Amino acid sequence: MSEELHRIRLSVNGVTREVELPARRLLSDALRHDLGLTGTHVGCEHGVCGACTVLVDGRPVRACLMFAVSAVDTEITTVEGLTREDGSLGPVQQAFAECHGLQCGFCTPGFLTTVTACLRENPHPSHDEAREMVAGNLCRCTGYQNIVKAVERAAELADPQHDDQHDDQHDDQQSDAPVEVQP
Ligand code: FES
Ligand code: FES
C-alpha cells in the first residue's frame, strides 16, 4: 500500500511553495528534495551538528528534527534567503567570506543561519558571546578562531554606524591568540 501524501504549503524565503509529501518527511529533506533548496545541508540527522539549521519564524531550528508538515503556517528562511534584495551577500555571508572562517564549507549554511538569528537578538556581542553563538554548530575543518572573527565582523557589517575607520580598528584589534570553542 502506498504511503498517504499530504498537499501542504510552505512559506520559504518569502515565497509560498506547494508540495505533496508524506507526514514523516523531515523539513530538511523537504527543503532539499521537494523544493530543490540544497543550500541546507544534512550531516548527523540527529540534531547534533547544526548543518541543517534554518530559521523558522526567525528562530534557528534543526531542520532534521522537524517534520515538514509541522512547518505549515510558519515563515522559513534558508541560507538561500540570507542574501540582500539585490542578490548580493548579506552581512553574515560577507563576513564569513572575508574572515576565511570555513574550509570545505559543508557546515557553512548552518553557521550563517544560526549567526543571523543570534545577531538579531544581540547585535553587539562581546568576544565570549560571539564564541557562544557558534558553540552549538560543528565544523570539522577549522579551529573556530576565524569563525568567531566572522561573527564579530558580521556584527560590524550589520551595524548602520559601521564605517571604514571602524574597519581599520577591527584589523588592529584582531588577536592571533588561539581560541578553543567546544560545541
Ligand atoms: S543534520 Fe541536523 S543537526 Fe546535524
Ligand atoms: S568548513 Fe568543513 S565542516 Fe566546516
Short mmCIF file of C-alpha atoms and ligand atoms in Angstrom, two decimals:
data_model
loop_
_atom_site.label_atom_id
_atom_site.label_comp_id
_atom_site.label_asym_id
_atom_site.label_seq_id
_atom_site.Cartn_x
_atom_site.Cartn_y
_atom_site.Cartn_z
CA MET A 1 0.00 0.00 0.00
CA SER A 2 1.42 3.35 -0.97
CA GLU A 3 2.03 5.96 1.67
CA GLU A 4 -0.56 8.68 2.14
CA LEU A 5 0.60 12.05 0.83
CA HIS A 6 -0.33 15.46 2.16
CA ARG A 7 -0.51 18.54 0.00
CA ILE A 8 0.78 21.44 2.05
CA ARG A 9 2.03 24.98 1.55
CA LEU A 10 5.35 26.08 2.91
CA SER A 11 6.48 29.66 3.01
CA VAL A 12 10.22 29.64 2.31
CA ASN A 13 12.34 32.74 1.83
CA GLY A 14 9.23 34.81 1.29
CA VAL A 15 7.75 32.54 -1.38
CA THR A 16 4.83 30.19 -0.83
CA ARG A 17 5.50 26.77 -2.31
CA GLU A 18 3.07 23.86 -2.58
CA VAL A 19 4.39 20.36 -2.04
CA GLU A 20 2.94 16.90 -1.71
CA LEU A 21 4.74 14.70 0.78
CA PRO A 22 4.30 12.04 3.43
CA ALA A 23 3.71 13.16 7.02
CA ARG A 24 7.04 11.67 8.04
CA ARG A 25 9.11 13.81 5.62
CA LEU A 26 11.68 15.81 7.54
CA LEU A 27 11.85 19.52 6.89
CA SER A 28 15.50 19.15 5.85
CA ASP A 29 14.54 16.58 3.20
CA ALA A 30 11.55 18.60 2.05
CA LEU A 31 13.71 21.66 1.53
CA ARG A 32 16.41 19.78 -0.32
CA HIS A 33 14.50 17.18 -2.28
CA ASP A 34 10.98 18.58 -2.73
CA LEU A 35 11.87 22.26 -3.06
CA GLY A 36 15.37 21.98 -4.52
CA LEU A 37 16.90 24.25 -1.87
CA THR A 38 20.10 22.29 -1.45
CA GLY A 39 21.86 25.03 0.48
CA THR A 40 20.55 23.41 3.65
CA HIS A 41 22.96 20.60 4.43
CA VAL A 42 22.40 17.37 6.30
CA GLY A 43 25.14 15.94 8.48
CA CYS A 44 24.24 13.91 11.52
CA GLU A 45 20.43 13.84 11.14
CA HIS A 46 20.29 13.70 14.93
CA GLY A 47 20.18 17.36 15.87
CA VAL A 48 23.83 17.42 16.89
CA CYS A 49 25.90 19.06 14.16
CA GLY A 50 23.77 22.06 13.20
CA ALA A 51 24.46 21.76 9.47
CA CYS A 52 20.73 21.66 8.73
CA THR A 53 19.84 24.77 10.72
CA VAL A 54 17.20 27.02 9.16
CA LEU A 55 15.19 29.85 10.63
CA VAL A 56 11.57 29.15 11.48
CA ASP A 57 9.79 32.39 12.31
CA GLY A 58 13.22 33.88 12.80
CA ARG A 59 14.49 31.29 15.25
CA PRO A 60 17.19 28.74 14.48
CA VAL A 61 15.76 25.24 14.17
CA ARG A 62 17.39 21.92 13.33
CA ALA A 63 15.53 21.03 10.14
CA CYS A 64 16.43 17.36 10.63
CA LEU A 65 14.37 17.29 13.82
CA MET A 66 11.20 18.84 12.42
CA PHE A 67 8.59 17.34 10.14
CA ALA A 68 7.79 19.44 7.09
CA VAL A 69 4.07 19.29 7.88
CA SER A 70 4.85 20.95 11.22
CA ALA A 71 6.24 23.95 9.40
CA VAL A 72 2.92 24.90 7.81
CA ASP A 73 1.93 28.46 8.80
CA THR A 74 5.49 29.41 9.65
CA GLU A 75 7.99 31.55 7.77
CA ILE A 76 11.07 29.52 6.91
CA THR A 77 14.38 31.11 5.97
CA THR A 78 17.15 29.01 4.48
CA VAL A 79 20.68 30.06 3.64
CA GLU A 80 19.40 30.98 0.17
CA GLY A 81 17.24 33.62 1.83
CA LEU A 82 20.09 35.43 3.57
CA THR A 83 21.19 37.46 0.56
CA ARG A 84 20.20 41.09 0.24
CA GLU A 85 17.29 42.04 -2.00
CA ASP A 86 19.65 42.93 -4.85
CA GLY A 87 21.16 39.42 -4.67
CA SER A 88 24.44 40.50 -3.07
CA LEU A 89 25.79 38.79 0.02
CA GLY A 90 24.16 39.61 3.31
CA PRO A 91 26.38 40.84 6.16
CA VAL A 92 26.86 37.43 7.75
CA GLN A 93 27.70 35.82 4.42
CA GLN A 94 30.13 38.61 3.58
CA ALA A 95 31.81 38.39 6.98
CA PHE A 96 32.40 34.64 6.70
CA ALA A 97 33.87 35.13 3.24
CA GLU A 98 36.14 37.95 4.43
CA CYS A 99 37.37 36.17 7.53
CA HIS A 100 38.03 32.81 5.88
CA GLY A 101 36.13 31.06 8.61
CA LEU A 102 35.49 27.93 6.61
CA GLN A 103 37.25 25.33 4.56
CA CYS A 104 35.10 22.65 2.95
CA GLY A 105 32.01 24.78 3.54
CA PHE A 106 29.71 21.91 4.44
CA CYS A 107 28.84 23.43 7.80
CA THR A 108 28.57 26.96 6.40
CA PRO A 109 24.80 27.26 5.87
CA GLY A 110 24.09 26.20 9.44
CA PHE A 111 26.56 28.72 10.80
CA LEU A 112 25.15 31.51 8.64
CA THR A 113 21.55 30.94 9.68
CA THR A 114 22.46 30.50 13.34
CA VAL A 115 24.61 33.63 13.46
CA THR A 116 21.97 35.64 11.62
CA ALA A 117 19.41 34.81 14.29
CA CYS A 118 21.84 35.36 17.16
CA LEU A 119 22.92 38.78 15.91
CA ARG A 120 19.30 39.85 15.64
CA GLU A 121 18.93 39.11 19.34
CA ASN A 122 22.33 40.52 20.29
CA PRO A 123 23.69 42.87 17.61
CA HIS A 124 26.79 43.82 19.64
CA PRO A 125 28.19 40.60 21.09
CA SER A 126 31.26 40.50 23.29
CA HIS A 127 34.02 38.14 22.22
CA ASP A 128 32.73 35.47 24.60
CA GLU A 129 29.18 35.96 23.35
CA ALA A 130 30.39 35.60 19.76
CA ARG A 131 32.05 32.31 20.72
CA GLU A 132 28.89 31.19 22.44
CA MET A 133 26.82 31.91 19.32
CA VAL A 134 28.64 29.27 17.30
CA ALA A 135 29.23 26.75 20.06
CA GLY A 136 26.24 24.65 19.01
CA ASN A 137 27.43 24.10 15.44
CA LEU A 138 30.07 21.58 14.48
CA CYS A 139 32.81 22.34 11.97
CA ARG A 140 35.28 19.55 11.37
CA CYS A 141 37.73 21.62 9.33
CA THR A 142 38.69 24.65 11.39
CA GLY A 143 39.65 25.65 14.91
CA TYR A 144 36.74 28.10 15.13
CA GLN A 145 39.06 31.08 15.51
CA ASN A 146 38.17 32.60 12.15
CA ILE A 147 34.54 31.64 12.58
CA VAL A 148 34.41 33.71 15.77
CA LYS A 149 36.16 36.55 13.95
CA ALA A 150 33.49 36.29 11.27
CA VAL A 151 30.74 36.66 13.85
CA GLU A 152 32.37 39.82 15.17
CA ARG A 153 32.87 41.11 11.64
CA ALA A 154 29.24 40.37 10.75
CA ALA A 155 28.14 42.43 13.74
CA GLU A 156 30.21 45.32 12.39
CA LEU A 157 28.86 44.99 8.86
CA ALA A 158 25.27 44.88 10.08
CA ASP A 159 25.81 47.98 12.21
CA PRO A 160 24.45 51.10 10.46
CA GLN A 161 27.19 53.12 12.20
CA HIS A 162 29.85 50.95 10.56
CA ASP A 163 32.44 52.86 8.51
CA ASP A 164 35.96 52.40 7.12
CA GLN A 165 37.58 53.80 10.24
CA HIS A 166 35.84 51.04 12.14
CA ASP A 167 37.33 48.57 9.68
CA ASP A 168 40.84 49.74 10.50
CA GLN A 169 40.20 49.43 14.21
CA HIS A 170 38.86 45.95 13.65
CA ASP A 171 42.04 44.91 11.84
CA ASP A 172 44.22 46.31 14.61
CA GLN A 173 42.26 44.55 17.30
CA GLN A 174 42.42 41.08 15.81
CA SER A 175 44.25 38.72 18.11
CA ASP A 176 46.14 35.67 16.98
CA ALA A 177 45.65 34.01 20.32
CA PRO A 178 44.19 30.52 19.84
CA VAL A 179 40.51 30.13 20.51
CA GLU A 180 39.02 26.90 21.62
CA VAL A 181 35.31 26.55 21.15
CA GLN A 182 33.98 23.20 22.08
CA PRO A 183 30.42 22.81 20.90
S1 FES B 1 21.86 17.27 10.27
FE1 FES B 1 20.54 18.29 11.60
S2 FES B 1 21.74 18.73 13.35
FE2 FES B 1 23.04 17.53 12.10
S1 FES B 2 34.35 24.04 6.84
FE1 FES B 2 34.36 21.89 6.62
S2 FES B 2 32.97 21.20 8.14
FE2 FES B 2 33.15 23.29 8.48
#
